[in-house]
């Protein structure tokens, strides 16, 4: 029997963590030990995990700081919800939602290409500022966009619903600041877990492929990468576009989990992009499994501490500081290496050998 290499083992552990967590949640749900509040957080948890993993592809693997991730999520959410509203009566729910996911991913990827071609020539703070501006532009654009449909076809406007000129049988689908109302509630925790596993499969396989090694070479030393013939622009655009596409999938899942989809600062604004970046940083830049864990912990923690109303945010802040110190402090890194499970298990199996050392 062929022995699995270290990379494959690590990937399998990451998949196993997600699957075991899903099984535990389902067992708790069947036994009635999950509150309605926690049930409402299950799909958002999946959304945040997908967003954190996809952003880590740009921040951790490519080494570029992007603050426009919420903009790609917004594009995917509105594209997928718009498609579902247009085909609400014409398609089965499963096929409609699958096509909505594909459309959301493709539209977000197209925006990633359009934004990435001029923007990826920048680096550092300049790239962060431009991507942040893109996210704000997308959010504000959705708030002034009106699209309706009647027997004559689609009507577009950037003024108000009356300017669409719809017939009495027509209906506005995107209604400016009111967004899209009546999107089918097709999102579920099971679908979210499947999308997480698909995202992990795509990202982990890319990282350990030839293209992934080229992307990490660009991150480590761009000049050296260019000198050995790596096409820097192409690989940077590949990572940026794939990250945007996955964020679009998370947006579709988000849009189909709500009865009304609106482009507000709290869901598609600057704060959302920063929150996703916090998940990536605290989980470890370049650490995909860490992004999954930090997204879950930091999403659940405020709700679990809701009973401590006076001290909830204080405890949350302390946990953030502790996670940052544990992840990035040199002494913490040394502690984790010295007392890792693998090392302790080896000491337990071979105490004489460890004593000799």
Tab-separated table of N, CA and C in Angstrom, residues 209-310:
chain	number	residue	atom	x	y	z
A	209	UNK	N	-0.001	22.680	-6.467
A	209	UNK	CA	0.242	22.388	-7.877
A	209	UNK	C	1.406	23.229	-8.391
A	210	UNK	N	1.744	23.033	-9.650
A	210	UNK	CA	2.817	23.817	-10.276
A	210	UNK	C	2.448	25.301	-10.301
A	211	UNK	N	1.175	25.594	-10.622
A	211	UNK	CA	0.735	26.991	-10.647
A	211	UNK	C	0.802	27.604	-9.252
A	212	UNK	N	0.420	26.833	-8.234
A	212	UNK	CA	0.480	27.348	-6.871
A	212	UNK	C	1.898	27.657	-6.440
A	213	UNK	N	2.840	26.793	-6.802
A	213	UNK	CA	4.244	27.068	-6.458
A	213	UNK	C	4.753	28.312	-7.177
A	214	UNK	N	4.269	28.540	-8.395
A	214	UNK	CA	4.651	29.763	-9.114
A	214	UNK	C	4.080	30.995	-8.422
A	215	UNK	N	2.840	30.896	-7.955
A	215	UNK	CA	2.215	32.024	-7.247
A	215	UNK	C	2.972	32.336	-5.964
A	216	UNK	N	3.361	31.291	-5.213
A	216	UNK	CA	4.108	31.525	-3.971
A	216	UNK	C	5.514	32.035	-4.247
A	217	UNK	N	6.082	31.658	-5.388
A	217	UNK	CA	7.386	32.204	-5.764
A	217	UNK	C	7.297	33.705	-6.008
A	218	UNK	N	6.189	34.135	-6.631
A	218	UNK	CA	5.965	35.570	-6.851
A	218	UNK	C	5.828	36.283	-5.510
A	219	UNK	N	5.128	35.651	-4.581
A	219	UNK	CA	4.967	36.241	-3.242
A	219	UNK	C	6.308	36.408	-2.541
A	220	UNK	N	7.157	35.392	-2.641
A	220	UNK	CA	8.426	35.427	-1.904
A	220	UNK	C	9.430	36.393	-2.527
A	221	UNK	N	9.521	36.395	-3.849
A	221	UNK	CA	10.483	37.282	-4.506
A	221	UNK	C	10.060	37.459	-5.956
A	222	UNK	N	9.445	38.586	-6.238
A	222	UNK	CA	8.922	38.825	-7.582
A	222	UNK	C	10.039	38.884	-8.623
A	223	UNK	N	11.131	39.546	-8.280
A	223	UNK	CA	12.235	39.698	-9.249
A	223	UNK	C	12.841	38.340	-9.580
A	224	UNK	N	13.036	37.514	-8.558
A	224	UNK	CA	13.589	36.179	-8.801
A	224	UNK	C	12.630	35.335	-9.635
A	225	UNK	N	11.318	35.477	-9.370
A	225	UNK	CA	10.332	34.724	-10.142
A	225	UNK	C	10.363	35.132	-11.613
A	226	UNK	N	10.467	36.428	-11.872
A	226	UNK	CA	10.544	36.895	-13.257
A	226	UNK	C	11.808	36.405	-13.933
A	227	UNK	N	12.898	36.336	-13.180
A	227	UNK	CA	14.178	35.962	-13.783
A	227	UNK	C	14.212	34.507	-14.238
A	228	UNK	N	13.368	33.653	-13.645
A	228	UNK	CA	13.352	32.242	-14.068
A	228	UNK	C	12.197	31.960	-15.035
A	229	UNK	N	11.545	33.028	-15.526
A	229	UNK	CA	10.551	32.872	-16.587
A	229	UNK	C	9.113	32.748	-16.145
A	230	UNK	N	8.807	33.022	-14.886
A	230	UNK	CA	7.413	32.969	-14.419
A	230	UNK	C	6.683	34.219	-14.889
A	231	UNK	N	5.524	34.027	-15.525
A	231	UNK	CA	4.719	35.149	-16.014
A	231	UNK	C	3.951	35.730	-14.826
A	232	UNK	N	4.488	36.786	-14.244
A	232	UNK	CA	3.967	37.328	-12.995
A	232	UNK	C	2.524	37.790	-13.134
A	233	UNK	N	2.235	38.567	-14.172
A	233	UNK	CA	0.885	39.119	-14.342
A	233	UNK	C	-0.152	38.014	-14.496
A	234	UNK	N	0.173	36.995	-15.268
A	234	UNK	CA	-0.786	35.916	-15.510
A	234	UNK	C	-1.121	35.166	-14.228
A	235	UNK	N	-0.109	34.841	-13.427
A	235	UNK	CA	-0.354	34.070	-12.212
A	235	UNK	C	-1.037	34.920	-11.137
A	236	UNK	N	-0.686	36.187	-11.067
A	236	UNK	CA	-1.375	37.059	-10.117
A	236	UNK	C	-2.847	37.206	-10.494
A	237	UNK	N	-3.106	37.355	-11.790
A	237	UNK	CA	-4.490	37.481	-12.249
A	237	UNK	C	-5.256	36.175	-12.022
A	238	UNK	N	-4.594	35.041	-12.176
A	238	UNK	CA	-5.235	33.750	-11.931
A	238	UNK	C	-5.705	33.635	-10.487
A	239	UNK	N	-4.810	33.950	-9.537
A	239	UNK	CA	-5.170	33.857	-8.121
A	239	UNK	C	-6.258	34.857	-7.761
A	240	UNK	N	-6.154	36.079	-8.277
A	240	UNK	CA	-7.127	37.127	-7.961
A	240	UNK	C	-8.500	36.772	-8.518
A	241	UNK	N	-8.543	36.255	-9.729
A	241	UNK	CA	-9.818	35.900	-10.363
A	241	UNK	C	-10.467	34.711	-9.668
A	242	UNK	N	-9.686	33.710	-9.330
A	242	UNK	CA	-10.238	32.548	-8.627
A	242	UNK	C	-10.778	32.945	-7.264
A	243	UNK	N	-10.061	33.802	-6.569
A	243	UNK	CA	-10.529	34.290	-5.271
A	243	UNK	C	-11.845	35.052	-5.418
A	244	UNK	N	-11.936	35.901	-6.439
A	244	UNK	CA	-13.175	36.654	-6.679
A	244	UNK	C	-14.322	35.724	-7.022
A	245	UNK	N	-14.049	34.694	-7.816
A	245	UNK	CA	-15.089	33.747	-8.213
A	245	UNK	C	-15.647	33.002	-7.010
A	246	UNK	N	-14.778	32.555	-6.109
A	246	UNK	CA	-15.236	31.849	-4.911
A	246	UNK	C	-16.025	32.790	-4.005
A	247	UNK	N	-15.596	34.053	-3.921
A	247	UNK	CA	-16.364	35.030	-3.148
A	247	UNK	C	-17.751	35.231	-3.754
A	248	UNK	N	-17.843	35.171	-5.101
A	248	UNK	CA	-19.152	35.260	-5.747
A	248	UNK	C	-20.056	34.101	-5.375
A	249	UNK	N	-19.484	32.893	-5.240
A	249	UNK	CA	-20.267	31.729	-4.799
A	249	UNK	C	-20.798	31.957	-3.386
A	250	UNK	N	-19.947	32.475	-2.500
A	250	UNK	CA	-20.403	32.802	-1.142
A	250	UNK	C	-21.515	33.845	-1.178
A	251	UNK	N	-21.428	34.794	-2.105
A	251	UNK	CA	-22.478	35.791	-2.239
A	251	UNK	C	-23.796	35.192	-2.671
A	252	UNK	N	-23.765	34.221	-3.596
A	252	UNK	CA	-24.997	33.545	-4.019
A	252	UNK	C	-25.633	32.825	-2.835
A	253	UNK	N	-24.813	32.131	-2.057
A	253	UNK	CA	-25.318	31.446	-0.861
A	253	UNK	C	-25.925	32.453	0.117
A	254	UNK	N	-25.282	33.607	0.246
A	254	UNK	CA	-25.796	34.665	1.122
A	254	UNK	C	-27.131	35.195	0.613
A	255	UNK	N	-27.229	35.462	-0.692
A	255	UNK	CA	-28.450	36.017	-1.255
A	255	UNK	C	-29.631	35.079	-1.156
A	256	UNK	N	-29.385	33.763	-1.218
A	256	UNK	CA	-30.465	32.780	-1.150
A	256	UNK	C	-30.762	32.338	0.276
A	257	UNK	N	-30.147	33.013	1.243
A	257	UNK	CA	-30.447	32.755	2.650
A	257	UNK	C	-31.301	33.852	3.265
A	258	UNK	N	-31.629	34.874	2.462
A	258	UNK	CA	-32.391	36.019	2.944
A	258	UNK	C	-33.654	36.197	2.112
A	259	UNK	N	-34.670	36.769	2.734
A	259	UNK	CA	-35.885	37.083	1.977
A	259	UNK	C	-35.716	38.366	1.175
A	260	UNK	N	-34.867	39.279	1.669
A	260	UNK	CA	-34.598	40.542	0.969
A	260	UNK	C	-33.105	40.782	0.923
A	261	UNK	N	-32.580	40.995	-0.263
A	261	UNK	CA	-31.151	41.248	-0.464
A	261	UNK	C	-30.945	42.724	-0.757
A	262	UNK	N	-30.235	43.416	0.128
A	262	UNK	CA	-29.944	44.837	-0.055
A	262	UNK	C	-28.446	45.075	0.092
A	263	UNK	N	-27.945	46.080	-0.608
A	263	UNK	CA	-26.521	46.414	-0.557
A	263	UNK	C	-26.298	47.476	0.513
A	264	UNK	N	-26.121	47.031	1.746
A	264	UNK	CA	-25.916	47.922	2.877
A	264	UNK	C	-24.453	47.907	3.308
A	265	UNK	N	-23.988	48.961	4.004
A	265	UNK	CA	-22.589	48.962	4.467
A	265	UNK	C	-22.266	47.790	5.393
A	266	UNK	N	-23.239	47.314	6.164
A	266	UNK	CA	-22.947	46.250	7.128
A	266	UNK	C	-22.747	44.881	6.467
A	267	UNK	N	-23.298	44.668	5.278
A	267	UNK	CA	-23.144	43.353	4.649
A	267	UNK	C	-22.214	43.352	3.434
A	268	UNK	N	-22.080	44.484	2.739
A	268	UNK	CA	-21.206	44.522	1.569
A	268	UNK	C	-20.247	45.701	1.594
A	269	UNK	N	-20.072	46.303	2.743
A	269	UNK	CA	-19.237	47.492	2.825
A	269	UNK	C	-17.825	47.207	3.320
A	270	UNK	N	-17.171	48.272	3.714
A	270	UNK	CA	-15.777	48.211	4.184
A	270	UNK	C	-15.626	47.285	5.386
A	271	UNK	N	-16.594	47.359	6.319
A	271	UNK	CA	-16.486	46.548	7.536
A	271	UNK	C	-16.498	45.053	7.232
A	272	UNK	N	-17.275	44.638	6.235
A	272	UNK	CA	-17.305	43.227	5.865
A	272	UNK	C	-15.942	42.773	5.340
A	273	UNK	N	-15.328	43.578	4.467
A	273	UNK	CA	-14.005	43.223	3.941
A	273	UNK	C	-12.971	43.135	5.060
A	274	UNK	N	-13.034	44.060	6.015
A	274	UNK	CA	-12.093	44.038	7.134
A	274	UNK	C	-12.327	42.808	8.002
A	275	UNK	N	-13.589	42.452	8.230
A	275	UNK	CA	-13.885	41.285	9.057
A	275	UNK	C	-13.331	40.007	8.423
A	276	UNK	N	-13.479	39.872	7.112
A	276	UNK	CA	-12.932	38.697	6.424
A	276	UNK	C	-11.414	38.685	6.532
A	277	UNK	N	-10.796	39.864	6.408
A	277	UNK	CA	-9.343	39.958	6.550
A	277	UNK	C	-8.901	39.571	7.959
A	278	UNK	N	-9.701	39.926	8.965
A	278	UNK	CA	-9.390	39.535	10.349
A	278	UNK	C	-9.393	38.016	10.487
A	279	UNK	N	-10.364	37.355	9.858
A	279	UNK	CA	-10.391	35.886	9.877
A	279	UNK	C	-9.090	35.307	9.326
A	280	UNK	N	-8.628	35.891	8.228
A	280	UNK	CA	-7.416	35.387	7.568
A	280	UNK	C	-6.188	35.617	8.440
A	281	UNK	N	-6.071	36.821	8.995
A	281	UNK	CA	-4.880	37.164	9.782
A	281	UNK	C	-4.818	36.344	11.063
A	282	UNK	N	-5.936	36.239	11.766
A	282	UNK	CA	-5.926	35.512	13.028
A	282	UNK	C	-5.794	34.014	12.826
A	283	UNK	N	-6.278	33.507	11.708
A	283	UNK	CA	-6.112	32.088	11.425
A	283	UNK	C	-4.725	31.738	10.938
A	284	UNK	N	-3.971	32.745	10.556
A	284	UNK	CA	-2.628	32.523	10.036
A	284	UNK	C	-2.596	32.786	8.547
A	285	UNK	N	-1.823	33.773	8.130
A	285	UNK	CA	-1.740	34.114	6.715
A	285	UNK	C	-1.095	32.960	5.949
A	286	UNK	N	-1.822	32.442	4.971
A	286	UNK	CA	-1.361	31.291	4.226
A	286	UNK	C	-1.791	29.960	4.812
A	287	UNK	N	-2.421	29.989	5.987
A	287	UNK	CA	-2.883	28.764	6.652
A	287	UNK	C	-4.365	28.575	6.349
A	288	UNK	N	-4.698	27.675	5.431
A	288	UNK	CA	-6.086	27.498	5.011
A	288	UNK	C	-6.929	26.918	6.145
A	289	UNK	N	-6.400	25.914	6.833
A	289	UNK	CA	-7.146	25.331	7.946
A	289	UNK	C	-7.382	26.359	9.054
A	290	UNK	N	-6.393	27.210	9.292
A	290	UNK	CA	-6.552	28.254	10.295
A	290	UNK	C	-7.656	29.231	9.933
A	291	UNK	N	-7.802	29.535	8.638
A	291	UNK	CA	-8.881	30.426	8.203
A	291	UNK	C	-10.253	29.819	8.499
A	292	UNK	N	-10.376	28.517	8.279
A	292	UNK	CA	-11.644	27.834	8.563
A	292	UNK	C	-11.977	27.928	10.043
A	293	UNK	N	-11.001	27.631	10.889
A	293	UNK	CA	-11.236	27.606	12.334
A	293	UNK	C	-11.518	29.001	12.866
A	294	UNK	N	-10.722	29.986	12.442
A	294	UNK	CA	-10.915	31.348	12.954
A	294	UNK	C	-12.252	31.927	12.513
A	295	UNK	N	-12.695	31.628	11.282
A	295	UNK	CA	-13.995	32.126	10.822
A	295	UNK	C	-15.120	31.568	11.674
A	296	UNK	N	-15.031	30.284	12.031
A	296	UNK	CA	-16.067	29.671	12.859
A	296	UNK	C	-16.040	30.240	14.276
A	297	UNK	N	-14.852	30.301	14.870
A	297	UNK	CA	-14.738	30.744	16.263
A	297	UNK	C	-15.167	32.196	16.416
A	298	UNK	N	-14.684	33.065	15.534
A	298	UNK	CA	-14.971	34.486	15.673
A	298	UNK	C	-16.399	34.833	15.273
A	299	UNK	N	-17.070	33.956	14.547
A	299	UNK	CA	-18.486	34.184	14.241
A	299	UNK	C	-19.371	33.711	15.383
A	300	UNK	N	-19.014	32.583	15.979
A	300	UNK	CA	-19.830	32.029	17.071
A	300	UNK	C	-19.610	32.753	18.397
A	301	UNK	N	-18.397	33.255	18.614
A	301	UNK	CA	-18.049	33.803	19.922
A	301	UNK	C	-18.976	34.929	20.392
A	302	UNK	N	-19.267	35.952	19.562
A	302	UNK	CA	-20.179	36.997	20.042
A	302	UNK	C	-21.555	36.470	20.428
A	303	UNK	N	-22.048	35.454	19.718
A	303	UNK	CA	-23.360	34.908	20.032
A	303	UNK	C	-23.321	34.052	21.289
A	304	UNK	N	-22.244	33.294	21.474
A	304	UNK	CA	-22.124	32.479	22.677
A	304	UNK	C	-21.971	33.333	23.929
A	305	UNK	N	-21.426	34.530	23.763
A	305	UNK	CA	-21.239	35.435	24.900
A	305	UNK	C	-22.375	36.433	25.050
A	306	UNK	N	-23.455	36.229	24.317
A	306	UNK	CA	-24.551	37.199	24.341
A	306	UNK	C	-25.159	37.347	25.736
A	307	UNK	N	-25.126	36.288	26.530
A	307	UNK	CA	-25.662	36.382	27.890
A	307	UNK	C	-24.875	37.329	28.766
A	308	UNK	N	-23.596	37.517	28.460
A	308	UNK	CA	-22.760	38.469	29.209
A	308	UNK	C	-22.802	39.818	28.518
A	309	UNK	N	-23.948	40.437	28.545
A	309	UNK	CA	-24.185	41.637	27.740
A	309	UNK	C	-23.211	42.761	28.063
A	310	UNK	N	-22.826	42.909	29.344
A	310	UNK	CA	-21.958	44.019	29.732
A	310	UNK	C	-20.496	43.765	29.389
